[in-house]
Amino acid sequence: MAERRRKTFSVRQLPGVTPITMACFAALYAPIVIIVIYSFNAGDSVALWQGFSFRWYAIAAENELVQEATIRSLVIALWASGISTVLATMAALGTTRTARFPGNTFIYVMINQPLMVPEIVTAVALLIFFASIKVATGYSGLGYLILAHSAFCVPFAYLPIRARLEGMDRTLEIAAADLYATPWQTFRRVTLPLVLPGIVAGAMLAFVISLDDVIITEFVKSAGQDTLPTYMLGQLRRAVTPEVNAISTALLGLTIVLLTAFFLLTGRGNDKKP
Amino acid sequence: MSEASGSLRTLEADAAARRVRRNWLLSLPALTLLLVGASGPLLIVLVYSFLKPGDFSGVIWEPSFNAWFQILFSRDIFDDTIGLADAHLTIFWRSVRLSLSTTLITLLLGLPTAYFIATRSGRQRMFWLFLITIPFWTNLLIRTFAILEMLRNEGIVNNALIDLGVIAEPLQILYTDTAVLIGMSYVYLPLMVLPLYAAIERLDFRLVEAGYDLYANRVQVFRRIILPIIKPGIVAGSILVFVPSLGAYVTPRVLGGGKNMMIGNFIELQFGQGRNWPLGASLSILLLFIVMAALLLYVRASSREEPHG
């Protein structure tokens, strides 16, 4: 009996599982932690610790290219997350609050298309497409980047909003409609407040995704339109200074703050990651 | 709601029928954006793959199958003989080999990790899940850059190995296929763990206990009970890792240097220095087809598994 009890107890403890898991987490975090630590290094080296200092943060903050890239990154991410969230909310309403019809699958595939096509292929496609528009119109502003970012952010905004809408009790909406609320009133007074956490979560996800994008930005941007990630990619070609560590750490901090908020908003860690 | 009465349900159906029929029109703006900013341009790529390259960049609008031909064959500039394009084959082979290896490594590491997380209780599970998600959402470039720092000649790994007396001279790990493999495994590991976790979480551990009670040993339990049930998760994770690995651009560029290209970098080269847009376009379409084939296999595999899972 004692024998069997021990065996039953070991169900959750297959051999080797714990050590491999701990090794995995150590390996996942060690490089990131080292980047963060060395961003506070006083010396010029990325490998030799010479005391604590905010020197590289100051240098990064004073660098005009970094300033411009930061502002550009934020402007693009704000526009892209705004546009994609509004459109994704409409699409989520359109796909959950509708009678089933033949085009359903098509809409779903279209919306999630940026998740399925390799990013390099989308980047190349947009390069070709926008290059010819640039020639035709002469316009070479941030519009292309905002358009491209908005497009690939749509599925990231769509998924949490849709999840929220699908999990929602519909009786309240139906009651509002029965009480002669117009569709707009129903949406404004009933649906929107209920789905808002999903919308905020989707917007934050879209913001992070836009802020982090490298490949599509690298291909679509015109000369002098570096964002923080493409600026970093360019820097990696030269000698690396802890300045890149400092920028990485700042970006990392922002990402972690937004994602923690995202986790809290979507409840107990919605792991329906695209 | 379960306590909804019959009449309420009728009302619900009624309202749904009345008001909701044309709500799908709300999807149109998003669809338009995606058509302009994602799907539509893919058609242009397809068209470009059947044109001739321009002198400096762009294309000449003359139909040609040359780009598709060039993917596998090259014409010798001196004697005009046709041979296999060795450079291209090397790059394809490296991409496939590195992507498969990445998938295998992340599977071997991710399976125990996912099992560990799925067997924790409530709050602990959320904590570990959160820990695996943070690196997942951390900028790909930062993570690749972190690995670059670890692997460089004067980096932590080499310093540690020298201090331990394992090696006397720093190993040249950076700018090799090994570096790309380490980087991709690092970057894509969370992508493997999450679907595996989702599959293992659904596993009914009473089945495992029943297996033990019937005198199966651990290997038998794993092979005969756990493995068949979590197979859809394994397939999903493998696809999720294999697909972005095959199209990887940032990691091979940063860790592989200029020489150890993968398909993604090779495509970029055609639009930059290579000045052969049609070749780049045909390679993109080829990559797209491979990825779609993988996804299709996944959909078929997972829909067949559904009744058991």
Coordinates of C-alpha atoms in Angstrom, one line a residue:
Chain A
M1 CA 0.0 0.0 0.0
A2 CA 2.8 2.4 1.0
E3 CA 4.6 1.4 -2.2
R4 CA 1.6 2.3 -4.3
R5 CA 1.0 5.5 -2.5
R6 CA 4.6 6.6 -3.3
K7 CA 4.1 5.8 -6.9
T8 CA 0.8 7.7 -7.1
F9 CA 2.5 10.6 -5.5
S10 CA 5.2 10.7 -8.1
V11 CA 2.8 11.3 -10.9
R12 CA 3.6 14.9 -10.9
Q13 CA 7.3 14.3 -10.5
L14 CA 8.7 12.6 -13.6
P15 CA 12.5 12.3 -13.3
G16 CA 14.6 15.1 -14.8
V17 CA 11.6 17.5 -15.1
T18 CA 12.6 19.9 -12.3
P19 CA 16.3 20.2 -13.1
I20 CA 15.6 20.8 -16.9
T21 CA 12.9 23.4 -16.1
M22 CA 15.2 25.3 -13.7
A23 CA 18.0 25.2 -16.3
C24 CA 15.5 26.5 -18.9
F25 CA 14.5 29.4 -16.7
A26 CA 18.1 30.2 -15.8
A27 CA 19.0 30.2 -19.5
L28 CA 16.0 32.3 -20.4
Y29 CA 16.7 35.0 -17.8
A30 CA 20.5 35.0 -17.4
P31 CA 21.2 36.9 -20.7
I32 CA 18.5 39.5 -20.1
V33 CA 19.6 40.0 -16.5
I34 CA 23.2 40.5 -17.6
I35 CA 22.1 43.1 -20.2
V36 CA 20.3 44.9 -17.4
I37 CA 23.2 44.7 -15.0
Y38 CA 25.8 45.9 -17.5
S39 CA 23.6 48.8 -18.6
F40 CA 24.6 50.3 -15.2
N41 CA 28.4 49.7 -15.8
A42 CA 30.5 52.7 -15.3
G43 CA 33.2 51.5 -17.7
D44 CA 33.2 51.3 -21.5
S45 CA 33.2 47.6 -21.6
V46 CA 30.2 45.4 -22.0
A47 CA 32.0 42.5 -20.3
L48 CA 34.2 44.1 -17.5
W49 CA 32.4 45.5 -14.5
Q50 CA 33.8 48.8 -13.4
G51 CA 31.3 50.2 -10.9
F52 CA 27.7 51.4 -10.8
S53 CA 26.7 54.4 -12.8
F54 CA 23.8 55.9 -14.8
R55 CA 26.4 57.1 -17.3
W56 CA 25.1 55.2 -20.3
Y57 CA 21.5 56.2 -19.7
A58 CA 22.7 59.8 -19.7
I59 CA 24.6 59.3 -22.9
A60 CA 21.7 57.5 -24.6
A61 CA 19.3 60.3 -23.4
E62 CA 21.5 63.0 -24.8
N63 CA 22.0 61.2 -28.2
E64 CA 19.8 63.1 -30.7
L65 CA 19.4 60.1 -32.9
V66 CA 18.1 58.1 -29.9
Q67 CA 15.8 61.0 -28.9
E68 CA 14.3 61.2 -32.4
A69 CA 14.0 57.4 -32.7
T70 CA 12.2 57.2 -29.3
I71 CA 9.7 59.9 -30.3
R72 CA 9.2 58.2 -33.7
S73 CA 8.7 54.8 -32.1
L74 CA 6.2 56.2 -29.7
V75 CA 4.3 58.2 -32.3
I76 CA 4.0 55.2 -34.6
A77 CA 3.1 52.9 -31.8
L78 CA 0.4 55.3 -30.5
W79 CA -1.1 55.7 -34.0
A80 CA -0.9 52.1 -34.9
S81 CA -2.3 50.8 -31.6
G82 CA -5.1 53.4 -31.8
I83 CA -6.1 52.6 -35.4
S84 CA -5.7 48.8 -35.0
T85 CA -7.7 48.8 -31.7
V86 CA -10.6 50.7 -33.1
L87 CA -10.8 48.5 -36.3
A88 CA -10.2 45.3 -34.3
T89 CA -13.0 46.2 -31.9
M90 CA -15.4 46.8 -34.8
A91 CA -14.3 43.5 -36.4
A92 CA -14.6 41.6 -33.1
L93 CA -18.2 42.9 -32.7
G94 CA -18.8 42.1 -36.3
T95 CA -17.6 38.5 -35.9
T96 CA -19.1 37.7 -32.5
R97 CA -22.4 39.6 -32.7
T98 CA -23.6 38.2 -36.0
A99 CA -25.5 35.4 -37.4
R100 CA -23.2 32.7 -38.9
F101 CA -22.6 33.3 -42.6
P102 CA -20.3 31.7 -45.2
G103 CA -17.8 34.6 -45.0
N104 CA -17.0 34.0 -41.3
T105 CA -13.9 31.8 -41.9
F106 CA -12.7 34.1 -44.6
I107 CA -12.8 37.1 -42.2
Y108 CA -11.1 35.2 -39.5
V109 CA -8.3 34.1 -41.8
M110 CA -7.9 37.6 -43.2
I111 CA -7.6 39.2 -39.8
N112 CA -5.1 36.6 -38.6
Q113 CA -3.1 36.6 -41.8
P114 CA -0.2 38.7 -40.4
L115 CA 0.4 36.0 -37.8
M116 CA 0.7 33.3 -40.4
V117 CA 2.8 34.9 -43.1
P118 CA 6.5 35.0 -42.3
E119 CA 7.3 38.6 -41.3
I120 CA 10.1 38.9 -43.9
V121 CA 7.6 38.1 -46.7
T122 CA 5.2 40.8 -45.5
A123 CA 8.1 43.2 -45.2
V124 CA 9.3 42.5 -48.8
A125 CA 5.7 42.9 -50.1
L126 CA 5.3 46.2 -48.3
L127 CA 8.7 47.4 -49.6
I128 CA 7.6 46.7 -53.2
F129 CA 4.2 48.2 -52.7
F130 CA 5.2 51.3 -50.9
A131 CA 8.2 51.9 -53.1
S132 CA 5.9 52.3 -56.1
I133 CA 3.6 54.6 -54.2
K134 CA 6.5 56.7 -53.0
V135 CA 7.6 57.2 -56.6
A136 CA 4.1 57.9 -57.8
T137 CA 3.1 60.4 -55.0
G138 CA 6.4 61.7 -53.7
Y139 CA 5.1 61.3 -50.2
S140 CA 7.7 59.7 -47.9
G141 CA 6.4 60.5 -44.4
L142 CA 5.6 58.3 -41.4
G143 CA 2.3 57.3 -43.0
Y144 CA 3.7 54.1 -44.5
L145 CA 5.1 52.9 -41.2
I146 CA 1.9 53.8 -39.4
L147 CA -0.2 52.0 -42.0
A148 CA 2.0 48.9 -42.0
H149 CA 2.2 48.8 -38.2
S150 CA -1.6 49.2 -37.9
A151 CA -2.2 46.3 -40.2
F152 CA 0.0 43.8 -38.4
C153 CA -1.2 45.0 -35.0
V154 CA -4.9 44.2 -35.9
P155 CA -4.8 40.5 -34.9
F156 CA -3.0 41.2 -31.6
A157 CA -5.7 43.7 -30.7
Y158 CA -8.5 41.5 -32.1
L159 CA -7.7 38.3 -30.1
P160 CA -8.2 39.6 -26.6
I161 CA -11.2 41.7 -27.5
R162 CA -12.8 38.8 -29.2
A163 CA -12.0 36.5 -26.3
R164 CA -13.7 39.0 -24.0
L165 CA -16.8 39.4 -26.2
E166 CA -17.2 35.6 -26.5
G167 CA -16.9 35.2 -22.8
M168 CA -19.5 37.9 -22.1
D169 CA -23.1 37.2 -21.0
R170 CA -25.3 38.5 -23.8
T171 CA -28.5 38.8 -21.7
L172 CA -27.7 42.5 -20.8
E173 CA -27.3 43.5 -24.4
I174 CA -30.5 41.7 -25.4
A175 CA -32.4 43.3 -22.4
A176 CA -31.2 46.7 -23.6
A177 CA -32.4 46.0 -27.1
D178 CA -35.7 44.9 -25.7
L179 CA -36.0 48.1 -23.8
Y180 CA -35.8 50.0 -27.1
A181 CA -32.2 51.1 -26.9
T182 CA -30.9 51.8 -30.3
P183 CA -27.9 49.6 -31.4
W184 CA -25.6 52.5 -30.7
Q185 CA -27.1 53.1 -27.2
T186 CA -26.8 49.4 -26.5
F187 CA -23.1 49.5 -27.6
R188 CA -22.3 52.7 -25.8
R189 CA -24.1 52.0 -22.5
V190 CA -23.9 48.2 -22.2
T191 CA -21.4 46.5 -24.5
L192 CA -18.5 49.0 -24.4
P193 CA -18.2 49.2 -20.6
L194 CA -18.3 45.4 -20.4
V195 CA -15.7 44.8 -23.1
L196 CA -13.5 47.7 -22.1
P197 CA -10.9 45.6 -20.2
G198 CA -10.4 43.5 -23.4
I199 CA -10.1 46.7 -25.5
V200 CA -7.5 48.2 -23.2
A201 CA -5.6 44.9 -23.1
G202 CA -5.7 44.6 -27.0
A203 CA -4.5 48.2 -27.3
M204 CA -1.6 47.6 -25.0
L205 CA -0.6 44.4 -26.8
A206 CA -0.8 46.3 -30.1
F207 CA 1.4 49.0 -28.6
V208 CA 4.1 46.6 -27.5
I209 CA 4.0 44.7 -30.8
S210 CA 4.4 48.0 -32.7
L211 CA 7.1 49.3 -30.4
D212 CA 9.1 46.0 -30.8
D213 CA 8.9 45.6 -34.5
V214 CA 12.2 45.4 -36.4
I215 CA 11.8 43.7 -39.7
I216 CA 8.8 45.4 -41.3
T217 CA 10.1 48.8 -40.0
E218 CA 13.5 48.2 -41.4
F219 CA 12.1 47.5 -44.9
V220 CA 9.3 50.1 -45.0
K221 CA 11.1 53.1 -43.4
S222 CA 12.5 55.9 -45.6
A223 CA 16.0 57.3 -45.0
G224 CA 16.3 58.9 -41.5
Q225 CA 13.2 57.2 -40.1
D226 CA 14.8 54.9 -37.6
T227 CA 12.8 53.7 -34.7
L228 CA 14.5 52.4 -31.5
P229 CA 14.7 48.8 -32.7
T230 CA 16.1 49.7 -36.1
Y231 CA 18.5 52.2 -34.5
M232 CA 19.7 49.4 -32.3
L233 CA 20.0 47.0 -35.2
G234 CA 22.1 49.6 -37.0
Q235 CA 24.3 50.1 -33.9
L236 CA 25.0 46.3 -33.7
R237 CA 27.0 46.6 -36.9
R238 CA 29.5 48.8 -35.2
A239 CA 31.3 48.4 -31.9
V240 CA 28.7 47.7 -29.3
T241 CA 28.8 50.1 -26.3
P242 CA 26.7 49.8 -23.1
E243 CA 24.5 52.5 -24.6
V244 CA 22.6 49.8 -26.4
N245 CA 22.3 48.0 -23.1
A246 CA 20.8 51.1 -21.6
I247 CA 18.2 51.5 -24.4
S248 CA 17.4 47.8 -24.2
T249 CA 16.8 48.0 -20.5
A250 CA 14.6 51.0 -20.8
L251 CA 12.5 49.2 -23.5
L252 CA 12.4 46.1 -21.5
G253 CA 11.1 48.0 -18.5
L254 CA 8.4 49.5 -20.5
T255 CA 7.4 46.1 -22.0
I256 CA 7.2 44.5 -18.6
V257 CA 5.1 47.3 -17.1
L258 CA 2.6 47.1 -20.1
L259 CA 2.5 43.3 -20.0
T260 CA 2.0 43.1 -16.3
A261 CA -1.0 45.5 -16.7
F262 CA -2.2 43.3 -19.6
F263 CA -2.1 40.2 -17.4
L264 CA -4.0 41.9 -14.7
L265 CA -6.6 43.2 -17.2
T266 CA -7.2 39.9 -18.9
G267 CA -7.6 38.1 -15.6
R268 CA -5.6 35.1 -14.6
G269 CA -3.0 35.1 -17.3
N270 CA -4.8 34.5 -20.5
D271 CA -2.4 32.1 -22.2
K272 CA -4.2 32.2 -25.6
K273 CA -1.2 33.8 -27.1
P274 CA -1.2 34.1 -30.9
Chain B
M1 CA -26.6 32.0 -18.9
S2 CA -27.8 28.6 -17.8
E3 CA -30.8 29.7 -15.8
A4 CA -32.2 31.6 -18.8
S5 CA -35.7 30.5 -19.2
G6 CA -37.2 29.1 -22.4
S7 CA -39.0 32.4 -23.3
L8 CA -35.8 34.4 -22.7
R9 CA -34.0 32.1 -25.1
T10 CA -36.7 32.6 -27.7
L11 CA -36.3 36.4 -27.2
E12 CA -32.5 36.0 -27.6
A13 CA -32.9 34.1 -30.8
D14 CA -35.4 36.7 -32.0
A15 CA -33.2 39.6 -31.2
A16 CA -30.2 37.9 -32.8
A17 CA -32.2 37.4 -35.9
R18 CA -33.5 40.9 -36.0
R19 CA -30.6 43.1 -35.2
V20 CA -27.5 41.1 -35.7
R21 CA -27.7 39.9 -39.3
R22 CA -25.6 42.5 -40.9
N23 CA -23.2 43.2 -38.1
W24 CA -20.4 41.5 -40.1
L25 CA -20.2 44.7 -42.1
L26 CA -18.3 46.1 -39.0
S27 CA -15.4 43.9 -40.0
L28 CA -15.0 45.8 -43.3
P29 CA -12.6 48.6 -42.2
A30 CA -10.2 46.1 -40.6
L31 CA -10.4 43.9 -43.7
T32 CA -9.7 46.9 -45.9
L33 CA -6.6 47.8 -43.8
L34 CA -5.3 44.3 -43.9
L35 CA -5.9 44.1 -47.7
V36 CA -3.9 47.3 -48.2
G37 CA -1.3 46.7 -45.5
A38 CA -0.7 42.9 -45.6
S39 CA -2.6 40.6 -48.0
G40 CA -2.8 42.8 -51.1
P41 CA 1.0 43.4 -51.4
L42 CA 1.6 39.7 -51.4
L43 CA -0.1 39.5 -54.8
I44 CA 2.3 42.1 -56.1
V45 CA 5.2 39.9 -54.8
L46 CA 3.7 37.0 -56.8
V47 CA 3.5 39.2 -59.9
Y48 CA 7.1 40.5 -59.4
S49 CA 8.4 36.9 -59.2
F50 CA 7.4 36.5 -62.9
L51 CA 9.2 39.7 -64.2
K52 CA 12.7 40.6 -65.2
P53 CA 15.1 42.4 -62.8
G54 CA 15.8 46.1 -63.5
D55 CA 19.3 47.3 -63.9
F56 CA 19.8 48.8 -60.5
S57 CA 16.7 47.8 -58.6
G58 CA 13.0 47.3 -59.3
V59 CA 11.8 45.3 -62.2
I60 CA 11.3 45.5 -66.0
W61 CA 7.8 44.7 -66.9
E62 CA 8.6 41.7 -69.1
P63 CA 7.2 38.3 -68.2
S64 CA 9.9 35.8 -67.3
F65 CA 10.3 32.6 -65.4
N66 CA 13.9 33.3 -64.9
A67 CA 13.6 34.1 -61.2
W68 CA 11.9 30.8 -60.4
F69 CA 14.6 29.0 -62.5
Q70 CA 17.4 30.8 -60.6
I71 CA 16.2 29.5 -57.3
L72 CA 17.7 26.1 -58.1
F73 CA 19.8 26.5 -61.2
S74 CA 22.5 28.8 -62.3
R75 CA 23.9 29.4 -65.8
D76 CA 27.7 29.4 -65.9
I77 CA 28.8 32.9 -67.1
F78 CA 31.7 31.4 -69.1
D79 CA 30.5 28.4 -70.9
D80 CA 26.7 28.8 -70.5
T81 CA 26.2 25.4 -68.9
I82 CA 23.4 24.9 -66.5
G83 CA 24.1 23.6 -63.1
L84 CA 22.6 23.5 -59.6
A85 CA 22.9 26.8 -57.8
D86 CA 25.2 25.5 -55.0
A87 CA 25.1 28.8 -53.0
H88 CA 21.3 28.7 -52.9
L89 CA 21.1 25.0 -52.0
T90 CA 23.6 25.7 -49.1
I91 CA 21.4 28.4 -47.8
F92 CA 18.2 26.3 -48.1
W93 CA 19.8 23.4 -46.4
R94 CA 21.2 25.6 -43.6
S95 CA 17.7 27.1 -43.1
V96 CA 16.0 23.8 -42.9
R97 CA 18.7 22.1 -40.8
L98 CA 18.8 25.0 -38.3
S99 CA 15.0 25.3 -38.1
L100 CA 14.6 21.5 -37.5
S101 CA 17.3 21.5 -34.9
T102 CA 15.8 24.5 -33.2
T103 CA 12.4 22.7 -33.1
L104 CA 14.0 19.6 -31.7
I105 CA 16.0 21.4 -29.0
T106 CA 13.1 23.6 -27.9
L107 CA 10.9 20.5 -27.8
L108 CA 13.4 18.5 -25.6
L109 CA 13.8 21.5 -23.3
G110 CA 10.2 22.7 -23.5
L111 CA 8.4 19.5 -22.8
P112 CA 9.8 19.1 -19.2
T113 CA 9.3 22.8 -18.6
A114 CA 5.7 22.7 -19.7
Y115 CA 5.1 19.5 -17.7
F116 CA 6.6 21.2 -14.7
I117 CA 4.4 24.3 -15.0
A118 CA 1.2 22.3 -15.7
T119 CA 1.7 20.2 -12.6
R120 CA 2.1 23.1 -10.2
S121 CA -1.0 24.2 -8.3
G122 CA -3.1 27.4 -8.8
R123 CA -1.1 30.5 -8.0
Q124 CA 2.3 28.8 -8.5
R125 CA 1.3 27.8 -12.0
M126 CA 0.4 31.4 -12.8
F127 CA 3.7 32.6 -11.5
W128 CA 5.7 30.2 -13.7
L129 CA 3.5 31.0 -16.6
F130 CA 4.1 34.6 -16.2
L131 CA 7.8 34.0 -16.0
I132 CA 7.8 32.2 -19.3
T133 CA 5.7 34.9 -20.9
I134 CA 8.0 37.8 -20.0
P135 CA 10.9 36.6 -22.3
F136 CA 8.3 35.8 -24.9
W137 CA 7.1 39.4 -25.1
T138 CA 10.6 40.9 -24.7
N139 CA 11.8 42.5 -27.9
L140 CA 13.3 39.8 -30.2
L141 CA 16.2 42.1 -31.0
I142 CA 17.0 42.6 -27.3
R143 CA 16.9 38.9 -26.7
T144 CA 19.1 38.3 -29.7
F145 CA 21.4 41.0 -28.5
A146 CA 21.6 39.5 -25.0
I147 CA 22.8 36.2 -26.6
L148 CA 25.3 38.1 -28.7
E149 CA 26.7 39.5 -25.4
M150 CA 27.0 36.1 -23.9
L151 CA 28.7 34.4 -26.9
R152 CA 31.2 37.0 -27.9
N153 CA 34.9 36.2 -27.6
E154 CA 35.3 38.3 -24.4
G155 CA 31.7 37.4 -23.3
I156 CA 30.5 35.7 -20.2
V157 CA 30.5 32.2 -21.7
N158 CA 34.1 32.3 -22.9
N159 CA 35.3 34.1 -19.7
A160 CA 33.7 31.5 -17.5
L161 CA 35.1 28.6 -19.6
I162 CA 38.6 30.2 -19.4
D163 CA 38.3 30.8 -15.7
L164 CA 37.3 27.2 -15.1
G165 CA 40.3 26.1 -17.1
V166 CA 38.2 24.2 -19.7
I167 CA 39.7 26.2 -22.5
A168 CA 42.8 28.4 -22.9
E169 CA 41.8 30.5 -25.8
P170 CA 38.3 32.0 -26.3
L171 CA 36.1 29.9 -28.6
Q172 CA 34.8 31.6 -31.7
I173 CA 31.2 30.8 -31.2
L174 CA 29.8 34.1 -32.6
Y175 CA 29.2 34.2 -36.4
T176 CA 28.8 30.4 -36.7
D177 CA 25.8 28.2 -37.3
T178 CA 26.1 27.2 -33.7
A179 CA 25.5 30.7 -32.5
V180 CA 22.4 31.0 -34.8
L181 CA 21.1 27.7 -33.4
I182 CA 21.7 28.8 -29.8
G183 CA 20.1 32.1 -30.5
M184 CA 17.0 30.7 -32.2
S185 CA 16.5 28.0 -29.6
Y186 CA 16.7 30.8 -26.9
V187 CA 14.4 33.1 -28.8
Y188 CA 11.7 30.5 -29.7
L189 CA 11.7 28.4 -26.5
P190 CA 8.6 30.1 -25.0
L191 CA 6.7 29.6 -28.3
M192 CA 7.2 25.8 -27.7
V193 CA 6.4 25.8 -24.0
L194 CA 3.0 27.7 -24.2
P195 CA 1.1 25.2 -26.5
L196 CA 2.7 22.2 -24.7
Y197 CA 1.5 23.7 -21.4
A198 CA -2.0 24.1 -22.8
A199 CA -2.0 20.4 -23.9
I200 CA -0.6 19.0 -20.7
E201 CA -2.9 21.2 -18.6
R202 CA -5.8 19.3 -20.1
L203 CA -4.2 16.0 -19.3
D204 CA -6.3 14.0 -16.8
F205 CA -3.8 12.8 -14.2
R206 CA -6.1 10.1 -13.1
L207 CA -5.2 8.3 -16.3
V208 CA -1.5 8.5 -15.3
E209 CA -2.4 7.2 -11.9
A210 CA -4.4 4.4 -13.4
G211 CA -1.4 3.5 -15.5
Y212 CA 0.8 3.3 -12.5
D213 CA -1.8 1.2 -10.7
L214 CA -1.7 -1.2 -13.5
Y215 CA 2.0 -1.6 -13.0
A216 CA 3.2 0.5 -15.9
N217 CA 6.6 2.0 -15.3
R218 CA 7.4 5.7 -15.9
V219 CA 8.6 5.2 -19.5
Q220 CA 5.5 3.2 -20.3
V221 CA 3.2 5.7 -18.8
F222 CA 4.9 8.5 -20.7
R223 CA 4.9 6.7 -24.0
R224 CA 1.5 5.0 -23.8
I225 CA -0.6 7.6 -21.9
I226 CA 1.0 11.0 -21.8
L227 CA 2.5 11.2 -25.2
P228 CA -0.6 10.3 -27.2
I229 CA -2.7 12.8 -25.3
I230 CA -0.4 15.7 -25.6
K231 CA 0.5 15.0 -29.2
P232 CA -1.6 17.9 -30.6
G233 CA 0.4 20.3 -28.3
I234 CA 3.7 18.9 -29.6
V235 CA 2.5 19.4 -33.2
A236 CA 1.3 22.9 -32.4
G237 CA 4.5 23.9 -30.6
S238 CA 6.7 22.4 -33.3
I239 CA 4.9 24.4 -36.0
L240 CA 5.0 27.5 -34.0
V241 CA 8.7 27.2 -33.7
F242 CA 9.5 25.8 -37.1
V243 CA 7.6 28.4 -39.1
P244 CA 9.3 31.6 -37.7
S245 CA 12.7 29.8 -37.5
L246 CA 12.5 29.1 -41.3
G247 CA 11.8 32.8 -42.0
A248 CA 14.1 34.1 -39.3
Y249 CA 15.9 37.3 -40.2
V250 CA 17.1 39.2 -37.1
T251 CA 18.7 36.3 -35.3
P252 CA 20.8 35.0 -38.2
R253 CA 21.8 38.5 -39.2
V254 CA 23.0 39.4 -35.7
L255 CA 24.5 36.1 -34.6
G256 CA 25.5 34.6 -37.9
G257 CA 27.2 37.7 -39.3
G258 CA 27.2 38.2 -43.0
K259 CA 28.1 34.7 -44.0
N260 CA 25.8 32.4 -42.2
M261 CA 22.6 33.5 -44.0
M262 CA 19.3 31.9 -43.9
I263 CA 16.4 32.2 -46.4
G264 CA 15.2 35.4 -44.7
N265 CA 18.5 37.2 -45.1
F266 CA 19.0 35.8 -48.6
I267 CA 15.6 37.4 -49.6
E268 CA 16.7 40.7 -48.1
L269 CA 20.0 40.5 -50.0
Q270 CA 18.1 40.3 -53.3
F271 CA 16.3 43.5 -52.5
G272 CA 19.5 45.2 -51.4
Q273 CA 22.9 44.5 -52.8
G274 CA 21.7 41.6 -55.0
R275 CA 19.4 44.0 -57.0
N276 CA 17.4 41.0 -58.1
W277 CA 13.9 41.8 -57.0
P278 CA 12.2 39.0 -59.0
L279 CA 14.5 36.4 -57.4
G280 CA 13.8 37.9 -54.0
A281 CA 10.1 37.8 -54.8
S282 CA 10.1 34.2 -56.0
L283 CA 12.0 33.1 -52.8
S284 CA 9.4 34.9 -50.7
I285 CA 6.6 33.1 -52.4
L286 CA 8.4 29.8 -52.0
L287 CA 8.9 30.5 -48.3
L288 CA 5.3 31.4 -48.0
F289 CA 4.2 28.2 -49.7
I290 CA 6.4 26.1 -47.4
V291 CA 4.9 27.8 -44.3
M292 CA 1.4 27.5 -45.6
A293 CA 2.0 23.8 -46.2
A294 CA 3.2 23.4 -42.7
L295 CA 0.2 25.2 -41.3
L296 CA -2.2 23.1 -43.4
L297 CA -0.6 19.9 -42.1
Y298 CA -1.1 21.3 -38.6
V299 CA -4.7 22.1 -39.2
R300 CA -5.4 18.7 -40.6
A301 CA -3.4 17.0 -37.8
S302 CA -5.2 18.9 -35.0
S303 CA -8.7 18.5 -36.4
R304 CA -8.1 14.7 -36.6
E305 CA -6.8 14.7 -33.0
E306 CA -9.8 16.7 -31.7
P307 CA -12.1 13.7 -30.7
H308 CA -9.5 12.2 -28.5
G309 CA -8.1 15.3 -26.9

